[in-house]
Amino acid sequence: MVNSGEKSHPALFPPSNAGIKMKKSMIVTGGSRGIGAAVSRLAAARGFAVCVNYQNAREAADSVVADIVAAGGQAVAVQGDVSNEEDIKRLFDTAETELPPLASVVNNAGIVSSLKRLDQKSADDIRRTINVNLTGVALCCAEAVRRLSTKYGGPGGSIVNVSSAAARIGGANEWIDYAASKGGIDTLTLGLAAEVGAEGIRVNAVRPGLTDTDIHAAAGAPDRMATIAPNIPMKRAASPEEIANAIVWLTSDEASYVNGSILDVAGGR
Ligand code: NAP
């Protein structure tokens, strides 16, 4: 077990009689809450050992790990900011040291900016959104390629980036900078899929639509789901589990020829 200092947790391993043999691992950035927590739980149920990354919500990350372990799975919680290169390296190092070989990386961590017209936003707000959502995903993708690519002696694997329907819609009067960061993720996904497709790595993205998580209240709009739902063909928000189903499928062998795809999971919006 590696103790990487204050920012990492001890790994929690299943009891030896748990009967489940984990042979591959998944890193889920922002795995402590919302869509990332649903991905972590589902991936564990599908046989992945899961590295649950979080930034601040240590108790939530511990709770996801505890649920996985209680179900006979294997998981570790690792604190780290996805926009910080040293944190990313420590995140991947911890996963590689404490869990079975890395097979998949889900770049889910993301933030929204303040709900304002672009001309009302501060430069810091815009920079932070692009830094976490786009630079963070690019840095995590780069680290994933260095660990997984057959070019570097790795086993290959898959990367799923979590974009947003906002990349198509544009985020007018809410968060154009957020939408643009997600548009950047889409382009990054297409380019990286072409760049490393021959190196054993599939790269895809999921574009969730309105999803029932804390992200809306955190942006100061707890009623946002109720306001937007009538404009969605299916007249409701997604559950985090509905988004997780698509993400985990993309990491699976069932999606073995899916590369460079951007999958809308948005209820027809
Ligand atoms: P959420 O409930 O607010 O959870 C966000 C997660 O990201 C948390 O685990 C948080 O960790 C983590 N995180 C935030 N900044 C981070 C950073 N710098 N480094 C590491 N982790 C960080 O959000 P969500 O709704 O599940 O959203 C997940 C992803 O789906 C995001 O990329 C979001 O843009 C996208 N999405 C969401 C919706 C929606 O309607 N909910 C729609 C489309 C796309 P801590 O809590 O520990 O800080």
XYZ file of C-alpha atoms in Angstrom, residues 10-253:
244
model
C -5.148 4.141 2.099
C -6.557 1.601 -0.322
C -9.502 -0.405 0.912
C -9.317 -3.967 -0.313
C -12.140 -6.473 -0.294
C -12.057 -9.273 2.225
C -10.002 -12.175 0.904
C -13.112 -14.340 0.649
C -14.998 -11.814 -1.425
C -14.668 -14.161 -4.363
C -14.332 -11.461 -7.005
C -10.994 -11.265 -8.819
C -10.365 -7.792 -10.172
C -8.034 -7.923 -13.164
C -8.245 -4.414 -14.490
C -8.689 -0.930 -13.154
C -10.471 2.267 -14.047
C -9.658 5.803 -12.960
C -12.754 7.988 -12.611
C -11.986 11.664 -12.159
C -14.603 13.381 -10.038
C -15.782 9.959 -8.901
C -17.008 11.191 -5.527
C -20.380 12.611 -6.522
C -23.009 12.778 -9.259
C -22.255 11.090 -12.585
C -18.731 10.088 -11.516
C -20.013 8.280 -8.421
C -22.527 6.367 -10.578
C -19.746 5.450 -13.023
C -17.529 4.252 -10.160
C -20.247 2.016 -8.688
C -21.295 0.585 -12.053
C -17.704 -0.029 -13.177
C -17.060 -1.917 -9.956
C -20.156 -4.040 -10.528
C -18.762 -4.840 -13.998
C -15.472 -6.079 -12.534
C -13.228 -3.021 -12.536
C -11.159 -2.047 -9.541
C -11.861 1.663 -9.299
C -9.674 4.639 -8.463
C -12.168 7.222 -7.219
C -10.672 10.670 -7.661
C -12.118 13.681 -5.867
C -11.082 17.244 -5.166
C -12.834 18.272 -1.930
C -15.578 15.768 -1.056
C -13.520 13.259 0.879
C -16.493 11.810 2.759
C -18.433 11.299 -0.467
C -15.444 9.572 -2.088
C -14.987 7.368 0.977
C -18.664 6.464 0.824
C -18.355 5.381 -2.850
C -15.303 3.287 -1.973
C -17.098 1.760 1.021
C -20.101 0.800 -1.142
C -17.813 -0.857 -3.699
C -15.889 -2.750 -1.047
C -19.117 -3.823 0.710
C -20.273 -5.312 -2.586
C -17.043 -7.329 -2.832
C -15.182 -4.958 -5.135
C -11.911 -3.100 -4.866
C -11.445 0.669 -4.804
C -9.258 3.481 -3.580
C -10.057 7.170 -3.114
C -7.415 9.644 -4.252
C -7.613 13.398 -3.781
C -6.306 15.495 -6.626
C -7.072 18.491 -8.803
C -7.341 17.408 -12.444
C -5.923 20.722 -13.585
C -2.710 20.139 -11.620
C -0.031 18.040 -13.334
C 1.581 16.809 -10.097
C -1.798 15.726 -8.732
C -2.547 13.865 -11.969
C 0.767 12.017 -11.849
C 0.152 11.040 -8.208
C -3.389 9.926 -9.082
C -2.156 7.595 -11.826
C 0.822 6.408 -9.739
C -1.482 5.498 -6.847
C -3.881 3.649 -9.120
C -1.035 1.708 -10.702
C 0.576 0.872 -7.369
C -2.511 -0.097 -5.423
C -4.837 -1.582 -8.015
C -4.636 -4.104 -10.873
C -3.384 -2.900 -14.267
C -5.021 0.242 -15.572
C -7.437 -0.345 -18.463
C -9.761 2.672 -18.596
C -9.799 6.339 -17.701
C -13.046 8.286 -17.421
C -12.430 12.020 -17.499
C -15.601 13.096 -15.733
C -14.512 15.858 -13.319
C -15.972 19.172 -14.327
C -17.289 22.446 -13.008
C -19.762 25.026 -14.201
C -19.098 28.729 -14.160
C -21.444 31.356 -12.798
C -24.825 31.592 -14.527
C -24.345 34.857 -16.412
C -24.002 36.323 -19.865
C -20.414 36.142 -21.076
C -19.987 39.920 -20.845
C -20.905 39.795 -17.135
C -18.365 37.123 -16.166
C -15.021 37.719 -14.554
C -11.839 36.691 -16.343
C -11.022 34.438 -13.374
C -14.354 32.613 -13.711
C -13.786 31.985 -17.422
C -10.153 30.916 -16.926
C -11.042 28.508 -14.119
C -13.778 26.832 -16.163
C -11.519 26.288 -19.174
C -8.632 25.248 -16.934
C -10.511 22.502 -15.069
C -12.828 21.311 -17.841
C -10.589 21.458 -20.906
C -6.967 21.735 -19.797
C -7.682 19.187 -17.049
C -9.113 16.667 -19.514
C -6.222 17.249 -21.940
C -3.652 16.700 -19.172
C -5.411 13.555 -17.928
C -5.671 12.229 -21.505
C -1.955 12.832 -22.022
C -1.101 10.958 -18.812
C -3.471 8.126 -19.786
C -1.743 7.778 -23.175
C 1.691 7.672 -21.523
C 0.479 4.814 -19.278
C -1.699 2.850 -21.734
C -0.259 3.271 -25.226
C 1.441 0.260 -26.800
C 3.930 2.838 -28.175
C 5.256 3.136 -24.607
C 4.946 -0.547 -23.766
C 1.486 -0.214 -22.255
C -1.394 -2.657 -22.636
C -3.788 -0.346 -24.514
C -7.136 0.602 -23.059
C -9.916 3.112 -23.382
C -10.598 6.717 -22.478
C -14.058 8.248 -22.104
C -14.347 12.014 -21.813
C -17.471 13.543 -20.311
C -18.594 16.412 -22.485
C -22.040 18.025 -22.397
C -25.001 18.726 -24.645
C -24.006 22.332 -23.958
C -21.254 21.830 -26.551
C -24.030 21.658 -29.184
C -26.449 24.115 -27.591
C -23.932 26.846 -26.769
C -25.016 27.833 -23.259
C -26.392 31.258 -24.223
C -27.347 33.416 -21.222
C -26.024 30.773 -18.859
C -22.470 29.633 -19.408
C -20.979 30.014 -22.869
C -17.492 29.462 -21.432
C -18.603 26.116 -19.973
C -20.180 25.120 -23.303
C -16.976 26.100 -25.113
C -14.884 24.013 -22.722
C -17.085 21.031 -23.597
C -16.831 21.781 -27.319
C -13.083 21.646 -26.812
C -13.442 18.210 -25.198
C -15.321 16.992 -28.279
C -12.532 18.157 -30.598
C -9.870 16.751 -28.312
C -11.680 13.411 -28.336
C -11.814 13.270 -32.143
C -8.142 14.195 -32.500
C -6.838 11.889 -29.806
C -8.869 8.956 -31.141
C -7.100 9.388 -34.482
C -3.709 9.960 -32.842
C -3.656 6.827 -30.684
C -6.130 4.520 -32.436
C -3.258 2.381 -33.723
C -1.722 2.239 -30.238
C -4.460 0.132 -28.643
C -6.405 3.029 -27.133
C -10.003 3.887 -27.998
C -11.068 7.434 -27.166
C -14.718 8.447 -27.024
C -16.933 11.034 -25.360
C -20.392 11.078 -23.836
C -22.461 14.254 -24.042
C -24.958 14.108 -21.167
C -28.014 16.274 -21.263
C -29.676 17.657 -18.138
C -28.789 15.244 -15.333
C -30.019 15.123 -11.752
C -26.903 16.012 -9.751
C -25.780 18.754 -7.354
C -24.082 20.694 -10.156
C -27.121 22.916 -10.783
C -27.560 23.943 -7.151
C -23.810 24.546 -6.943
C -24.182 27.021 -9.788
C -26.859 28.837 -7.787
C -29.833 27.428 -9.726
C -31.475 24.681 -7.662
C -34.636 24.963 -9.832
C -32.761 24.607 -13.128
C -33.860 21.023 -13.753
C -37.544 21.832 -13.237
C -37.228 24.869 -15.500
C -35.513 23.066 -18.370
C -37.259 19.659 -18.227
C -40.370 20.799 -20.198
C -38.066 21.680 -23.137
C -36.616 18.176 -23.295
C -38.411 15.717 -25.621
C -38.493 13.147 -22.806
C -39.698 15.866 -20.373
C -37.286 14.921 -17.614
C -33.684 15.000 -16.511
C -31.492 11.895 -16.675
C -30.424 10.031 -13.589
C -26.643 9.802 -13.083
C -27.005 6.036 -13.585
C -28.456 6.530 -17.084
C -25.347 8.509 -18.068
C -23.052 5.997 -16.349
C -24.551 3.152 -18.403
C -23.364 4.784 -21.630
C -19.924 5.668 -20.234
C -19.186 2.206 -18.871
C -20.474 0.586 -22.079
C -17.949 2.634 -24.061
C -15.143 1.219 -21.905
C -16.335 -2.353 -22.458
C -15.432 -4.964 -25.056
